[in-house]
Tab-separated table of C-alpha atoms in Angstrom:
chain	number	residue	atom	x	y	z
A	1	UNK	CA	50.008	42.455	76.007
A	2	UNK	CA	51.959	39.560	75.218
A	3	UNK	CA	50.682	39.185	71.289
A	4	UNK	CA	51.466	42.845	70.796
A	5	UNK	CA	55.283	42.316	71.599
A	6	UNK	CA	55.427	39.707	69.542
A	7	UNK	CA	53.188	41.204	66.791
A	8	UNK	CA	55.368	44.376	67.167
A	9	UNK	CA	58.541	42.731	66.812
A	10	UNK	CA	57.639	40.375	63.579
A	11	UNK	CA	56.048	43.612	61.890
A	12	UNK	CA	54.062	42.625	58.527
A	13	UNK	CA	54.616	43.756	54.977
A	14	UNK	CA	51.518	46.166	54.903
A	15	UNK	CA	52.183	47.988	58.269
A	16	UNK	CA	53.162	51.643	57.416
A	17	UNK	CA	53.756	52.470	60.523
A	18	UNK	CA	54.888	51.290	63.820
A	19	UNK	CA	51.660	52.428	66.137
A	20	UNK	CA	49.511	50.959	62.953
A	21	UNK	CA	50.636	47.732	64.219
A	22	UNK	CA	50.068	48.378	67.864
A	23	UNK	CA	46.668	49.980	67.194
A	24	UNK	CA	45.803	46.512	64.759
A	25	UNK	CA	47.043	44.324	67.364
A	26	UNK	CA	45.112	45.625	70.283
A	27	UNK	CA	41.778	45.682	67.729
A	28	UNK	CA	41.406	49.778	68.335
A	29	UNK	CA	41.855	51.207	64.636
A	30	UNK	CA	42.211	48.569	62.441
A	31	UNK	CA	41.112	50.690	59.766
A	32	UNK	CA	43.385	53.422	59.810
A	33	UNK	CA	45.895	50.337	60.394
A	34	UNK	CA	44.844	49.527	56.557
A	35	UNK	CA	44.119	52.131	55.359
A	36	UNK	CA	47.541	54.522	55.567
A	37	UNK	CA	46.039	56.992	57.466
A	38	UNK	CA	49.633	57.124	59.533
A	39	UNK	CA	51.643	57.687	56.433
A	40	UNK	CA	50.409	61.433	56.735
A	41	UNK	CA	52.377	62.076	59.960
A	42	UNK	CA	55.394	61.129	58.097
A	43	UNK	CA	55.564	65.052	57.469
A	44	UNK	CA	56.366	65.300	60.886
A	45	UNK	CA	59.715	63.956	60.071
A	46	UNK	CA	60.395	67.705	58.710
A	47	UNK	CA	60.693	69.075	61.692
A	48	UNK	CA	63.679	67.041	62.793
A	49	UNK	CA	65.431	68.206	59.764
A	50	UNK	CA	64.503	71.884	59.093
A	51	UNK	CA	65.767	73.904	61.793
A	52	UNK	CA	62.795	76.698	62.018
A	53	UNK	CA	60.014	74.497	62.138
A	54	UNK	CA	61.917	72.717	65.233
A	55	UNK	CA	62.223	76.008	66.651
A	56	UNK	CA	58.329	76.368	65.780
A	57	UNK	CA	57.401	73.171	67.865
A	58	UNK	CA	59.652	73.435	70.138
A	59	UNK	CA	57.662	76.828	71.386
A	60	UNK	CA	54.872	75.419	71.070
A	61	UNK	CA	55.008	72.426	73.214
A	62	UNK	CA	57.347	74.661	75.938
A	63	UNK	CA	54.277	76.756	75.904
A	64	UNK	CA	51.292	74.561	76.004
A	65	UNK	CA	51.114	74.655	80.293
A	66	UNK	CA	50.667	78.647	79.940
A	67	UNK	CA	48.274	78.557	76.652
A	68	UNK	CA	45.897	75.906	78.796
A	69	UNK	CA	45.981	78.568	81.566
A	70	UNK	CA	44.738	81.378	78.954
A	71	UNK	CA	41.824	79.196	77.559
A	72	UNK	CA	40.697	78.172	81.137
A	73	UNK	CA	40.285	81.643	81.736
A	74	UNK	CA	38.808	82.308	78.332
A	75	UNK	CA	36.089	79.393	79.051
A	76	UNK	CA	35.672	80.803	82.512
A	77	UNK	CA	35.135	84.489	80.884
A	78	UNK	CA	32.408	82.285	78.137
A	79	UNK	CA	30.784	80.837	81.052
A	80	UNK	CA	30.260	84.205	82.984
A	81	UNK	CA	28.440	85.436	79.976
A	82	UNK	CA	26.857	82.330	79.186
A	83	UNK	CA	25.225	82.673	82.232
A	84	UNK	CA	24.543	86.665	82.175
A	85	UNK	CA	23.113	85.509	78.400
A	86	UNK	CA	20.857	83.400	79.818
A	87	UNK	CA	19.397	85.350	82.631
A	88	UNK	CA	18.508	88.156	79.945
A	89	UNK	CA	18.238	86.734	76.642
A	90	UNK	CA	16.038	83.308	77.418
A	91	UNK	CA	12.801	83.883	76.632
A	92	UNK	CA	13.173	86.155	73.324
A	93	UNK	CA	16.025	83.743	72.363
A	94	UNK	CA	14.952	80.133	73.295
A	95	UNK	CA	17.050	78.159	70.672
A	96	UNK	CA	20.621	80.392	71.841
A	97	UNK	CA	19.915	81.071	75.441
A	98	UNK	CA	17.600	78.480	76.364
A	99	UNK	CA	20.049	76.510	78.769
A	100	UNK	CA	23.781	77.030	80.147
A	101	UNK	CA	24.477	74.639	77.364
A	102	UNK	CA	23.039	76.510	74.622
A	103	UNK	CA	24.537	79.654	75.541
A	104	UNK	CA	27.943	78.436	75.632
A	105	UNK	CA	27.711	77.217	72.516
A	106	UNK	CA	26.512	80.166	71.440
A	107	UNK	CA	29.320	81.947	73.303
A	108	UNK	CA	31.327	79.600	71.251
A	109	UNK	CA	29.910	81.091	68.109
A	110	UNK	CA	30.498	84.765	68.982
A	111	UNK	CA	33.988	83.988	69.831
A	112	UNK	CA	34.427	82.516	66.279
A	113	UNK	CA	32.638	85.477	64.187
A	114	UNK	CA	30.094	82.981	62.830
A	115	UNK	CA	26.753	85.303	62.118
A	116	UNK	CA	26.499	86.612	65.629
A	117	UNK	CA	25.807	90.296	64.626
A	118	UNK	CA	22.875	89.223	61.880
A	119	UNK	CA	21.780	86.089	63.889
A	120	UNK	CA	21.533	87.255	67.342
A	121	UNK	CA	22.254	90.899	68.028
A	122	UNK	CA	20.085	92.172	65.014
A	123	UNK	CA	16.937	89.952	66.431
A	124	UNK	CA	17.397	91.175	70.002
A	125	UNK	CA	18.063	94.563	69.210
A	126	UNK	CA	15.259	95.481	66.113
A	127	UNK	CA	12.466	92.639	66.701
A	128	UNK	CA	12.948	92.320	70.528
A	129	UNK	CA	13.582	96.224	71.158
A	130	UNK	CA	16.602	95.029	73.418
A	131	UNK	CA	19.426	97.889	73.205
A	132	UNK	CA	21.798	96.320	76.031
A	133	UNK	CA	22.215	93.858	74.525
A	134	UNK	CA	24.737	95.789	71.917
A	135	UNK	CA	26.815	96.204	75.231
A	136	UNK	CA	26.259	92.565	76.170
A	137	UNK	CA	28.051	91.442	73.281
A	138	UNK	CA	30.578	94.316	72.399
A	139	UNK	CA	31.624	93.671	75.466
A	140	UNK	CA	32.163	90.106	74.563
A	141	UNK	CA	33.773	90.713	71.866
A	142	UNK	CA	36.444	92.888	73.403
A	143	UNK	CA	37.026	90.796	76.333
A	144	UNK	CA	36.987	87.456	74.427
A	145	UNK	CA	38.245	88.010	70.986
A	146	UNK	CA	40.726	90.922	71.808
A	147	UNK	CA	41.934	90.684	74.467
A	148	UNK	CA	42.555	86.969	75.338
A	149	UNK	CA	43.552	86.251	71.869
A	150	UNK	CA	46.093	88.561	72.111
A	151	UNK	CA	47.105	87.030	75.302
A	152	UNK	CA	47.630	83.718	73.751
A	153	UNK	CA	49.739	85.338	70.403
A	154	UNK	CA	51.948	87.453	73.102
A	155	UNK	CA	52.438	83.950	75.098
A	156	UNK	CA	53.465	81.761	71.727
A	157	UNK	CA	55.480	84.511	71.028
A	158	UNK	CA	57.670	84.617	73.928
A	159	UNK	CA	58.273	80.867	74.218
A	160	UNK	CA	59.443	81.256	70.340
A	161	UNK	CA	61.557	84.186	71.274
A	162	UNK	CA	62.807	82.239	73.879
A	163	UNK	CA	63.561	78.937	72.228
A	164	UNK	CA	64.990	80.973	69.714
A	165	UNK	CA	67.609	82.834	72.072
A	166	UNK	CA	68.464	79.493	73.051
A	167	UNK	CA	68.948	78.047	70.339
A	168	UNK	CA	71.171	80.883	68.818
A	169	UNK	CA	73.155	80.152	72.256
A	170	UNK	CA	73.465	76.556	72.098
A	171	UNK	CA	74.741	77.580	68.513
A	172	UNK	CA	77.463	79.612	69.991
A	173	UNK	CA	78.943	77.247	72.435
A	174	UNK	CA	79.451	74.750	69.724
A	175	UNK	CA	81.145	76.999	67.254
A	176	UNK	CA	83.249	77.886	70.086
A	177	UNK	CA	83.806	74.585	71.151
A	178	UNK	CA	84.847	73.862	67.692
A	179	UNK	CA	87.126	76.777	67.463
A	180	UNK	CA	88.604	76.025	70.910
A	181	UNK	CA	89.512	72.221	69.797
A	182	UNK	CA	90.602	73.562	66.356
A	183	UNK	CA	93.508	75.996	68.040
A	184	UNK	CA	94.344	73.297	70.742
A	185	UNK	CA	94.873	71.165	67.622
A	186	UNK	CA	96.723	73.852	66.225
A	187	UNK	CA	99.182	73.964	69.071
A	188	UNK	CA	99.542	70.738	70.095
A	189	UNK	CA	100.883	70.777	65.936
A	190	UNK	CA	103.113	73.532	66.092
A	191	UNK	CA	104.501	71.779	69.411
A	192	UNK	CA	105.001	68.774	67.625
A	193	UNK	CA	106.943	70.465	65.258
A	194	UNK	CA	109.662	71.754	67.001
């Protein structure tokens, strides 16, 4: 702990960034240390200066605690079918529904669009003459996809429409801070004056 205080405060030449040195000193990523890997995050730097991408992150991190909450229950809803997939689906689909495992990555897959109606629900339903299982994963898809993606665009969207609100308030105390100063100034000049 000692060497990196002294490390951090005698910074080389080389170092592009601060945490570079750390992350040298300490012997965790020496490579991106040399390599510039940090000098990417220097774009981050824009959001200090250009007021809507504040605004942006700003809603974003005030809304992280209640976009956690909406993928905990979205990987509570893929579990639940996970499990229903694999109490149906594990012998004619070994490889998918094989193990808890397997189905939620296959869950996984469904949620993301990747191949699920030509890869899985075309195999179950034509080859394994399976016809629930159209509702099995309709049903998926509407609960999943839908409905808790909307839940997580209506929750970003608030804390930016709040953050914004504030923002446009915060605005308006200053300007009439300033304008409050400017005709104090204003009188204590006329009073001056006569």
């Amino acid at each position: 702990l000692v060497v990196c205080v002294v490390v951090i405060r005698r910074p080389r030449r080389s170092t592009p960034c601060p945490f570079a040195t750390l992350f040298r000193c300490c012997g965790l990523c020496a490579v991106l240390g040399r390599s510039g890997l940090f000098r990417a995050f220097r774009v981050f730097r824009l959001f200090k200066r250009v007021e809507s991408l504040r605004l942006i992150i700003e809603a974003i991190l005030k809304c992280l605690p209640s976009v956690f909450q909406a993928l905990a229950v979205l990987v509570i809803i893929m579990g639940i079918w996970s499990i229903i997939g694999v109490e149906f689906f594990r012998k004619d689909l070994e490889r998918q529904f094989g193990t808890f495992l397997k189905a939620l990555v296959t869950m996984v897959q469904i949620l993301t669009g990747d191949a699920w109606s030509s890869g899985l629900t075309r195999t179950l339903l034509f080859d394994k003459g399976k016809p629930g299982s159209i509702v099995f994963f309709i049903s998926y898809i509407f609960v999943a996809t839908v409905i808790l993606s909307n839940v997580v665009i209506a929750i970003l969207l608030e804390g930016y429409l709040k953050c914004s609100s504030e923002s446009k308030k915060n605005t308006e105390r200053e300007q009439s801070k300033l304008r409050l100063e400017a005709a104090m100034d204003e009188d204590a000049k006329r009073q001056r004056e006569q």
